[in-house]
Coordinates of C-alpha atoms in Angstrom, one line a residue:
Chain A
X523 CA 13.2 -10.4 4.0
X524 CA 12.6 -10.5 0.2
X525 CA 11.4 -7.3 -1.5
X526 CA 8.1 -8.7 -2.6
X527 CA 6.6 -11.9 -1.3
X528 CA 3.6 -13.8 -2.4
X529 CA 2.1 -17.2 -1.4
X530 CA 2.9 -19.3 -4.6
X531 CA -0.2 -21.4 -4.2
X532 CA -1.7 -23.1 -6.1
X533 CA -5.1 -21.9 -5.0
X534 CA -7.6 -24.4 -6.4
X535 CA -11.2 -23.0 -6.0
X536 CA -14.6 -23.9 -7.5
X537 CA -16.3 -21.7 -9.9
X538 CA -18.3 -18.9 -8.1
X539 CA -16.0 -18.9 -5.1
X540 CA -14.3 -15.8 -3.6
X541 CA -10.6 -16.0 -3.4
X542 CA -8.0 -13.5 -1.9
X543 CA -4.3 -13.2 -2.5
X544 CA -1.9 -11.3 -0.3
X545 CA 1.4 -9.8 -1.0
X546 CA 4.0 -8.2 1.3
X547 CA 6.7 -5.8 0.5
X548 CA 9.8 -4.8 2.4
X549 CA 10.5 -1.2 1.4
X550 CA 8.2 1.0 3.3
X551 CA 8.9 4.0 1.0
X552 CA 7.6 2.1 -2.0
X553 CA 5.5 4.4 -4.2
X554 CA 3.0 2.5 -6.3
X555 CA 1.6 -1.0 -6.4
X556 CA 0.0 -3.1 -9.1
X557 CA -1.4 -6.6 -9.9
X558 CA -0.4 -8.2 -13.1
X559 CA -2.0 -11.4 -14.6
X560 CA 0.0 -14.0 -16.5
X561 CA -1.6 -16.8 -18.3
X562 CA 0.3 -20.1 -18.8
X563 CA 3.2 -19.6 -21.3
X564 CA 2.0 -16.0 -22.0
X565 CA 3.4 -12.6 -21.2
X566 CA 2.3 -10.7 -18.1
X567 CA -0.4 -8.0 -18.5
X568 CA -1.5 -5.3 -16.1
X569 CA -4.6 -6.3 -14.3
X570 CA -5.1 -3.2 -12.1
X571 CA -3.3 -0.6 -10.1
X572 CA -3.7 -0.5 -6.3
X573 CA -4.7 2.8 -4.8
X574 CA -4.4 3.8 -1.1
X575 CA -8.2 4.0 -0.7
X576 CA -8.7 0.6 -2.3
X577 CA -10.3 0.2 -5.8
X578 CA -12.6 -2.1 -7.6
X579 CA -12.8 -3.3 -11.2
X580 CA -15.8 -5.5 -11.7
X581 CA -15.2 -8.7 -9.7
X582 CA -11.7 -7.6 -8.7
X583 CA -10.9 -5.5 -5.6
X584 CA -7.4 -4.4 -4.7
X585 CA -6.4 -3.0 -1.3
X586 CA -3.3 -1.5 0.1
X587 CA -2.3 -1.5 3.8
X588 CA 0.8 0.8 4.1
X589 CA 1.1 0.3 7.8
X590 CA 1.5 -3.4 7.5
X591 CA 3.1 -3.2 4.1
X592 CA 0.8 -5.6 2.3
X593 CA -1.4 -5.6 -0.8
X594 CA -4.4 -7.8 -1.5
X595 CA -6.4 -8.9 -4.4
X596 CA -9.9 -10.2 -4.0
X597 CA -11.7 -12.0 -6.8
X598 CA -15.4 -12.6 -6.4
X599 CA -17.5 -15.1 -8.3
X600 CA -14.5 -16.8 -9.8
X601 CA -14.7 -17.8 -13.5
X602 CA -12.8 -20.6 -15.2
X603 CA -11.1 -17.8 -17.3
X604 CA -9.6 -16.3 -14.1
X605 CA -7.2 -19.3 -13.9
X606 CA -3.8 -17.7 -14.2
X607 CA -0.8 -16.6 -12.1
X608 CA -1.2 -13.2 -10.4
X609 CA 1.9 -11.2 -9.9
X610 CA 2.3 -8.5 -7.3
X611 CA 4.4 -5.6 -8.5
X612 CA 5.9 -2.8 -6.5
X613 CA 7.4 0.5 -7.7
X614 CA 10.2 1.9 -5.5
X615 CA 10.3 5.4 -4.2
X616 CA 11.3 8.3 -6.5
X617 CA 14.9 8.6 -7.3
X618 CA 17.6 6.7 -9.1
X619 CA 16.2 3.4 -10.4
X620 CA 12.7 4.4 -9.5
X621 CA 11.4 2.8 -12.6
X622 CA 12.7 -0.6 -11.8
X623 CA 9.5 -2.4 -10.9
X624 CA 9.9 -5.4 -8.6
X625 CA 7.8 -8.4 -9.4
X626 CA 6.7 -11.0 -6.9
X627 CA 7.0 -14.6 -7.9
X628 CA 3.3 -14.9 -8.4
X629 CA 0.4 -16.8 -7.0
X630 CA -1.2 -19.5 -9.2
X631 CA -5.0 -19.7 -9.3
X632 CA -6.9 -22.6 -10.8
X633 CA -10.7 -22.3 -11.0
X634 CA -12.3 -25.7 -11.1
X635 CA -15.6 -26.4 -12.8
Chain B
X1046 CA -2.3 -1.5 -33.9
X1047 CA 0.9 -0.7 -31.9
X1048 CA 2.7 -3.8 -30.6
X1049 CA 5.9 -5.2 -29.2
X1050 CA 7.4 -8.2 -30.9
X1051 CA 10.3 -10.5 -30.0
X1052 CA 12.3 -12.9 -32.1
X1053 CA 13.1 -15.7 -32.2
X1054 CA 10.3 -17.1 -30.0
X1055 CA 12.3 -20.3 -29.4
X1056 CA 16.0 -20.9 -29.7
X1057 CA 18.3 -23.7 -28.8
X1058 CA 22.0 -22.9 -28.8
X1059 CA 25.3 -24.3 -27.4
X1060 CA 27.4 -23.1 -24.6
X1061 CA 29.8 -20.4 -25.6
X1062 CA 27.9 -19.2 -28.7
X1063 CA 26.8 -15.6 -29.0
X1064 CA 23.0 -15.1 -29.1
X1065 CA 21.0 -12.1 -29.9
X1066 CA 17.3 -11.7 -29.0
X1067 CA 15.5 -9.0 -30.9
X1068 CA 12.8 -6.7 -29.5
X1069 CA 10.9 -4.3 -31.6
X1070 CA 8.1 -2.0 -30.5
X1071 CA 5.8 0.3 -32.5
X1072 CA 4.4 2.2 -29.4
X1073 CA 7.1 4.9 -29.8
X1074 CA 7.9 4.3 -26.1
X1075 CA 11.1 5.7 -24.7
X1076 CA 11.4 3.1 -22.0
X1077 CA 12.3 -0.5 -22.8
X1078 CA 13.3 -3.4 -20.6
X1079 CA 14.6 -6.9 -20.7
X1080 CA 13.5 -9.4 -18.1
X1081 CA 14.2 -13.1 -17.6
X1082 CA 11.7 -15.4 -15.9
X1083 CA 12.7 -18.6 -14.2
X1084 CA 10.8 -21.0 -11.9
X1085 CA 11.3 -20.0 -8.3
X1086 CA 12.6 -16.5 -9.2
X1087 CA 9.9 -14.7 -11.0
X1088 CA 10.7 -11.8 -13.3
X1089 CA 14.1 -10.3 -12.9
X1090 CA 15.4 -7.2 -14.7
X1091 CA 18.4 -7.6 -16.9
X1092 CA 18.9 -4.3 -18.7
X1093 CA 16.8 -1.2 -19.4
X1094 CA 16.9 1.9 -21.5
X1095 CA 15.2 5.2 -21.0
X1096 CA 15.9 6.4 -24.6
X1097 CA 18.2 6.3 -27.6
X1098 CA 21.8 5.6 -26.6
X1099 CA 20.8 5.2 -23.0
X1100 CA 21.3 1.7 -21.4
X1101 CA 21.4 0.6 -17.7
X1102 CA 22.2 -2.5 -15.8
X1103 CA 19.5 -4.3 -13.9
X1104 CA 19.5 -6.9 -11.2
X1105 CA 21.0 -9.7 -13.3
X1106 CA 23.1 -8.1 -16.0
X1107 CA 26.2 -10.2 -15.9
X1108 CA 26.7 -12.0 -19.2
X1109 CA 24.3 -9.8 -21.1
X1110 CA 24.5 -6.6 -23.1
X1111 CA 22.1 -4.3 -24.9
X1112 CA 22.3 -1.3 -27.3
X1113 CA 19.7 1.3 -28.2
X1114 CA 20.4 2.9 -31.5
X1115 CA 16.8 3.9 -32.2
X1116 CA 13.5 4.2 -30.3
X1117 CA 12.0 1.0 -31.7
X1118 CA 14.6 -1.6 -30.9
X1119 CA 16.5 -3.0 -27.9
X1120 CA 18.4 -6.2 -28.8
X1121 CA 19.7 -8.3 -26.0
X1122 CA 23.0 -10.1 -26.6
X1123 CA 24.5 -13.0 -24.7
X1124 CA 28.1 -12.8 -25.5
X1125 CA 29.0 -16.4 -24.6
X1126 CA 25.9 -18.3 -23.7
X1127 CA 25.9 -20.4 -20.5
X1128 CA 23.5 -23.1 -19.3
X1129 CA 22.5 -20.8 -16.5
X1130 CA 21.1 -18.5 -19.1
X1131 CA 18.5 -21.0 -20.1
X1132 CA 15.3 -19.1 -19.4
X1133 CA 12.3 -17.3 -20.9
X1134 CA 13.2 -13.7 -21.8
X1135 CA 10.6 -11.0 -21.9
X1136 CA 11.0 -7.6 -23.5
X1137 CA 8.8 -4.7 -22.3
X1138 CA 8.2 -1.1 -23.0
X1139 CA 6.4 1.7 -21.2
X1140 CA 5.2 5.2 -22.1
X1141 CA 6.4 7.1 -19.0
X1142 CA 8.4 6.8 -15.8
X1143 CA 5.4 7.2 -13.5
X1144 CA 3.2 4.6 -15.0
X1145 CA 3.2 1.0 -13.7
X1146 CA 2.0 -0.4 -17.0
X1147 CA 4.6 -2.3 -18.9
X1148 CA 3.7 -3.8 -22.3
X1149 CA 5.4 -7.1 -22.7
X1150 CA 6.3 -9.0 -25.8
X1151 CA 5.3 -12.7 -26.0
X1152 CA 8.6 -13.9 -24.8
X1153 CA 11.6 -15.8 -26.2
X1154 CA 12.4 -19.2 -24.8
X1155 CA 16.1 -19.9 -24.9
X1156 CA 17.8 -23.2 -24.2
X1157 CA 21.5 -23.4 -23.8
X1158 CA 22.9 -26.9 -24.1

């Protein structure tokens, strides 16, 4: 099983739709979780951290299910500007190499007018 | 404003040549990283550094080297470029070991013919 797995998509959704991405991770001792956004031919940028209790940032909601080892990102009321690739990122447990973030391959989202 | 810059942004070279990609950050971050991004693989860690004179191998370090003589710079050298090293290279930095926020440069697209 790969360390971090994401559905590559693409997800093609109309403006205003709600879309959800899931990500699974293999190391149950993983410490922290994040979603990054990468626009086409651009660098990745942190979108939001994922907290155990779930967290929201405007139209974006991130959730963590430690028991099932998956993370989700929900985008409500999709905008054209949300079109990008969303990367799931996992931080391993404390210890040697604990800062080596593991990136998923990304899920591509296209929001259609 | 603080930033992280990479150069060159695009480079074409021949197999066997030595290539150096520069990375310069003005955040005064101790932690710096080099990743490569390829279709089907996502971001993979090449080398990283936690401070001046500290360097560590990442997941895909063979054929690459780095040096850290000051806080601001982490150049990546391909000693003898191979076609398998054709990729987009991203440099990143971070303020601390517990944060999941990496600040990425805009990337360097390298083609090895």
